[in-house]
PDB file of C-alpha atoms in Angstrom:
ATOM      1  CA  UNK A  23       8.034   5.377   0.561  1.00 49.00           C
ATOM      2  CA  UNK A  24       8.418   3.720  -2.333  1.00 62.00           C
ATOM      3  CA  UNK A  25      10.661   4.977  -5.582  1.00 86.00           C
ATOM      4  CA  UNK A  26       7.463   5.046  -8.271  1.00 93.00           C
ATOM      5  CA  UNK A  27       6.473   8.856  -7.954  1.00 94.00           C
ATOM      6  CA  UNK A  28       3.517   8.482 -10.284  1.00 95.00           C
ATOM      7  CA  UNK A  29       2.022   6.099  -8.756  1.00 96.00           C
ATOM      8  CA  UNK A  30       2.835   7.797  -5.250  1.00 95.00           C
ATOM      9  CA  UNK A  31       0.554  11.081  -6.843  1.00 95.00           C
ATOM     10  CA  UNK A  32      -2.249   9.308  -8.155  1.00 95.00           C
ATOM     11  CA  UNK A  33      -2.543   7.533  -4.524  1.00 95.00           C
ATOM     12  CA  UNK A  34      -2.226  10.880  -2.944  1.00 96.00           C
ATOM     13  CA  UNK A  35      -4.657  12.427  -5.149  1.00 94.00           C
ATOM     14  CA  UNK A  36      -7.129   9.448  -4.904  1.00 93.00           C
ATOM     15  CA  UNK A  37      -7.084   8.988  -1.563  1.00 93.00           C
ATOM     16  CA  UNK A  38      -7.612  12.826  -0.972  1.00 93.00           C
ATOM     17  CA  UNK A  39     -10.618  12.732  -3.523  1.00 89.00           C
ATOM     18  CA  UNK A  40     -12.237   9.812  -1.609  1.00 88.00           C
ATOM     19  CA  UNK A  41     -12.197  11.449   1.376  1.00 89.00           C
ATOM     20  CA  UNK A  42     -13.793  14.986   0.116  1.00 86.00           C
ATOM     21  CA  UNK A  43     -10.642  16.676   0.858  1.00 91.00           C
ATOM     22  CA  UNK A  44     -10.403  19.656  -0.757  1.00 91.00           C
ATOM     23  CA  UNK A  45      -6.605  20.194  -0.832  1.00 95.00           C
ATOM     24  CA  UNK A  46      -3.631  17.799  -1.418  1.00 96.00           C
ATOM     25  CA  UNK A  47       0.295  18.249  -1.418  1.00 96.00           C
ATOM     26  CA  UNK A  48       2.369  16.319  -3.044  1.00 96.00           C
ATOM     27  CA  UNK A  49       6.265  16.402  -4.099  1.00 96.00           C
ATOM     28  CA  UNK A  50       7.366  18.594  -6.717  1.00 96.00           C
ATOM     29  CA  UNK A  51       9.290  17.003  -9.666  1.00 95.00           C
ATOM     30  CA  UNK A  52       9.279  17.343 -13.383  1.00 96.00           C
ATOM     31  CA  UNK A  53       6.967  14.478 -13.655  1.00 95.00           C
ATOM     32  CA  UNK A  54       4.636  15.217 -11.261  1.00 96.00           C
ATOM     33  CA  UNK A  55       4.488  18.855 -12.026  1.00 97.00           C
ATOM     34  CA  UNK A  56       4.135  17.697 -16.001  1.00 97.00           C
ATOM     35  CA  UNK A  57       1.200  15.147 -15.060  1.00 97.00           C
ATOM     36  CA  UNK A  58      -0.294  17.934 -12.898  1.00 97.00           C
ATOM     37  CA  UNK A  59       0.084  20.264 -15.539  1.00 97.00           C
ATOM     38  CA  UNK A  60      -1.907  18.173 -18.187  1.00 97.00           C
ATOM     39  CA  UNK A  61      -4.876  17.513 -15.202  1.00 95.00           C
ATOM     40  CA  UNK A  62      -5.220  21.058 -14.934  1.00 95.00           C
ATOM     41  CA  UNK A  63      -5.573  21.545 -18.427  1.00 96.00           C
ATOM     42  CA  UNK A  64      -7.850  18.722 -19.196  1.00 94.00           C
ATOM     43  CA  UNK A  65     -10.011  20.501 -16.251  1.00 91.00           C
ATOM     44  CA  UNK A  66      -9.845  17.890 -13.361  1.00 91.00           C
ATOM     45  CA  UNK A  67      -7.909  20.072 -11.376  1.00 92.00           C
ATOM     46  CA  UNK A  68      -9.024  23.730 -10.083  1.00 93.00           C
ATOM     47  CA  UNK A  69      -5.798  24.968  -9.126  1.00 95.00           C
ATOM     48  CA  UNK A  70      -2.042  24.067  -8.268  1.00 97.00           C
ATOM     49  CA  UNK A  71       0.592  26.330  -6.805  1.00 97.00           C
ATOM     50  CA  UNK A  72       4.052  25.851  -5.831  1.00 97.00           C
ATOM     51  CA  UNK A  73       5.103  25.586  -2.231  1.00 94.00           C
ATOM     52  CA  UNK A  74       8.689  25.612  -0.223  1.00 95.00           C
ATOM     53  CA  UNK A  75       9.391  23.943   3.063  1.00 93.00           C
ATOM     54  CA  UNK A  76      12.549  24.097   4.160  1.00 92.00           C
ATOM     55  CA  UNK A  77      14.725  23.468   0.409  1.00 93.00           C
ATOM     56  CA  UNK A  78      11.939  21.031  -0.617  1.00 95.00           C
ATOM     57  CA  UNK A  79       9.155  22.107  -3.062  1.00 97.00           C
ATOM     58  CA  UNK A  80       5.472  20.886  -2.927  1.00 97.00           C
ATOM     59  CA  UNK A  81       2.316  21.385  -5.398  1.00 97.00           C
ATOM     60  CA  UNK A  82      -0.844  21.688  -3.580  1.00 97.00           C
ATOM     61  CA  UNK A  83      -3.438  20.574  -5.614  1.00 96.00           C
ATOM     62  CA  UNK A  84      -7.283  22.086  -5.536  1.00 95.00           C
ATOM     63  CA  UNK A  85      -9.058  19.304  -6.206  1.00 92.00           C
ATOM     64  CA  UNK A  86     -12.455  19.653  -8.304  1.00 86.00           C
ATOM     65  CA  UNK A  87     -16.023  18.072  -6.600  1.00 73.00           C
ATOM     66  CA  UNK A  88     -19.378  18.205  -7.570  1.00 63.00           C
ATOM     67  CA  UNK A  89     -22.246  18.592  -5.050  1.00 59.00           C
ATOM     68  CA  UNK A  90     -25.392  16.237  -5.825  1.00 59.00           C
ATOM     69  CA  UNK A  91     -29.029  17.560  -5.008  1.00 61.00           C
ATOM     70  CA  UNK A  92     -29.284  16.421  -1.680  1.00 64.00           C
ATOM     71  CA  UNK A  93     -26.067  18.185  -0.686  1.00 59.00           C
ATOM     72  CA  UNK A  94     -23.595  14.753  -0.970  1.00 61.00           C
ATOM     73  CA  UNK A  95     -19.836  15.015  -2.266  1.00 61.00           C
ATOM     74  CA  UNK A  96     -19.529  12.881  -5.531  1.00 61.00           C
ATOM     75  CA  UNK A  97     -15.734  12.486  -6.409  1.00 62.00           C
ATOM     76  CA  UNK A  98     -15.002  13.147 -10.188  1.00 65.00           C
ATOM     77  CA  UNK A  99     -11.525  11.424 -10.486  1.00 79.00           C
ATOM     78  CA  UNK A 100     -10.676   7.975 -11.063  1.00 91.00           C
ATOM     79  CA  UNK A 101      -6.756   7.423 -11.953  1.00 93.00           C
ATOM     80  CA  UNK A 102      -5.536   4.282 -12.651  1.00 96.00           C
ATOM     81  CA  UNK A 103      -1.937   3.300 -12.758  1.00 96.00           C
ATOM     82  CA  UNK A 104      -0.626   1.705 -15.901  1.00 97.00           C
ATOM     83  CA  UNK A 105       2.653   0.835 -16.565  1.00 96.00           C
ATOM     84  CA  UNK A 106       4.947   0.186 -13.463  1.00 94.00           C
ATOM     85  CA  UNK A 107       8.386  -0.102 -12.937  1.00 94.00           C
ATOM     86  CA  UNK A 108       7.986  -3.959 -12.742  1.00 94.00           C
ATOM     87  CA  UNK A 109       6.131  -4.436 -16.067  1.00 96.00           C
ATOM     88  CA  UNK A 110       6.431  -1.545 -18.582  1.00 97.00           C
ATOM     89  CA  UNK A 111       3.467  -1.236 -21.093  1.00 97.00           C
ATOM     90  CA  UNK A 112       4.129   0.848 -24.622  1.00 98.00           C
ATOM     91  CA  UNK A 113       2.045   1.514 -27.006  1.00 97.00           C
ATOM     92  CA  UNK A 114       2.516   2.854 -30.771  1.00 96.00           C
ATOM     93  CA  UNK A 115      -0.133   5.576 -31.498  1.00 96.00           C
ATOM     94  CA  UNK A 116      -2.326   3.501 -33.641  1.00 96.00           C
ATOM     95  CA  UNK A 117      -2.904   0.944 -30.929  1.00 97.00           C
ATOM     96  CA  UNK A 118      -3.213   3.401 -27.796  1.00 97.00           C
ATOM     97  CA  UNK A 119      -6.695   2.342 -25.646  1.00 96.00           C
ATOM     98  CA  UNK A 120      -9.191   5.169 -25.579  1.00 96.00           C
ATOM     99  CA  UNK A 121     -11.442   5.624 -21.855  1.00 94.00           C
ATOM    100  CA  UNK A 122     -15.019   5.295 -22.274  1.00 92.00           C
ATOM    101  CA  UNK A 123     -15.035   6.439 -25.940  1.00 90.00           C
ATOM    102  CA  UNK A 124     -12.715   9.029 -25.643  1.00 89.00           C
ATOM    103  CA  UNK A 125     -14.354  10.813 -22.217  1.00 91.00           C
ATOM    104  CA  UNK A 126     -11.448  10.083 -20.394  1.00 94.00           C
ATOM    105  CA  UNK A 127      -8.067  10.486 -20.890  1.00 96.00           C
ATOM    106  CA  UNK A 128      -4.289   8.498 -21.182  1.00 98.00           C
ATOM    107  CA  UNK A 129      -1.425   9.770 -19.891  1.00 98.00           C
ATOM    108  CA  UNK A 130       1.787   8.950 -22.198  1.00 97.00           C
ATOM    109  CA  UNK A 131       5.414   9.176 -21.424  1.00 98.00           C
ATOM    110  CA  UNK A 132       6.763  10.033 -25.067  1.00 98.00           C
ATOM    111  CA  UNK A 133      10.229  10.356 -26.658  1.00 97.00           C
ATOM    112  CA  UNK A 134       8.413  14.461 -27.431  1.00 97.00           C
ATOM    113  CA  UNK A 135       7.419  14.316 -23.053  1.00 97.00           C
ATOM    114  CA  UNK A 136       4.785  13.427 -20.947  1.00 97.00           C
ATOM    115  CA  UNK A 137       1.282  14.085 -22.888  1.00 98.00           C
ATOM    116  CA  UNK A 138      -2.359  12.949 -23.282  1.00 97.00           C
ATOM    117  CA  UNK A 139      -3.540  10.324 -25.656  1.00 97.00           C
ATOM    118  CA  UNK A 140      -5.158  13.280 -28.093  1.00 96.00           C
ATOM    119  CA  UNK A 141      -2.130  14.422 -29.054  1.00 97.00           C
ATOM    120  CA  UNK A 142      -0.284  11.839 -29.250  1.00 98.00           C
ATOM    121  CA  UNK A 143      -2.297  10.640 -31.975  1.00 97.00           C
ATOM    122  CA  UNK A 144      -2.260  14.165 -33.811  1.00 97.00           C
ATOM    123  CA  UNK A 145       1.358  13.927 -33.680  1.00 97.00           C
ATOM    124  CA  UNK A 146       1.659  10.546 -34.570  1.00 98.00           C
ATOM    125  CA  UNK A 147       4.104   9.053 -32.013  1.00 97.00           C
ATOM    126  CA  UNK A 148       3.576   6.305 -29.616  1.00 97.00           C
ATOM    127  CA  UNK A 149       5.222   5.519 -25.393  1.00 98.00           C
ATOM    128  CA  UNK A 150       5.113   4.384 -22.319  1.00 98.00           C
ATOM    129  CA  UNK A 151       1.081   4.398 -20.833  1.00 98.00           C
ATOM    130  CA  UNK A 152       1.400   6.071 -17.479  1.00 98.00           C
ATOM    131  CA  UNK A 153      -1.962   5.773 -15.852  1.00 97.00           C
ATOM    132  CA  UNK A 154      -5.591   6.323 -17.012  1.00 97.00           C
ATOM    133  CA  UNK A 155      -7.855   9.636 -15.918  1.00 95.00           C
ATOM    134  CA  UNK A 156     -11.952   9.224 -16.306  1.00 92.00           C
TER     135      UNK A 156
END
């Protein structure tokens, strides 16, 4: 296991959305349950609740799918990891990168906490990119 959480999530999540699950657990810290947070608000999410196993809490995640005509699973999420504990990438918020013309989303680690790109900019304060959501 390695020690970068967020991008431990977003391979949890990805790799559950690839394979049509429809559920996925994944450690419960303040970052994780802040990133999780903002995916359920931005609406690629259904649903997260907290779990306990023995002194250790989860979130299980609902993940979101869309059925095509013929009855095939098309994933929605694509989440790409950013900044890394090997090379950090900030941003001030004139110069954040928007995701396909502002369909998708950026995830920012600010001085204010973790939150999107949007309001960021309203705010006016720049940080750390965490990862990408389209």
């Amino acid at each position: 296991m390695s020690k970068d959480t967020i991008a431990d999530i977003i391979t949890a999540i990805r790799n559950a959305d690839m394979n049509k699950k429809r559920t996925v657990r994944i450690p419960s810290t303040n970052i994780t349950e802040n990133i999780v947070k903002i995916l359920l608000q931005e609406g690629f999410i259904e649903n997260v609740r907290k779990h306990q196993e023995s002194n250790k809490y989860f979130l299980v995640l609902t993940l979101r799918h869309r059925r095509n005509r013929k009855g095939s699973y098309r994933t929605v999420l694509n989440l790409k990891r950013i900044s890394r504990p090997g090379l950090r990438i900030y941003s001030n918020y004139q110069k954040i990168p928007r995701i396909l013309g502002g369909m998708g989303i950026v995830i920012l680690s600010t001085s204010r906490g973790i939150m999107t790109d949007r309001r960021a900019r309203i705010e006016g304060i720049g940080g750390e990119i965490l990862c990408y959501i389209w």
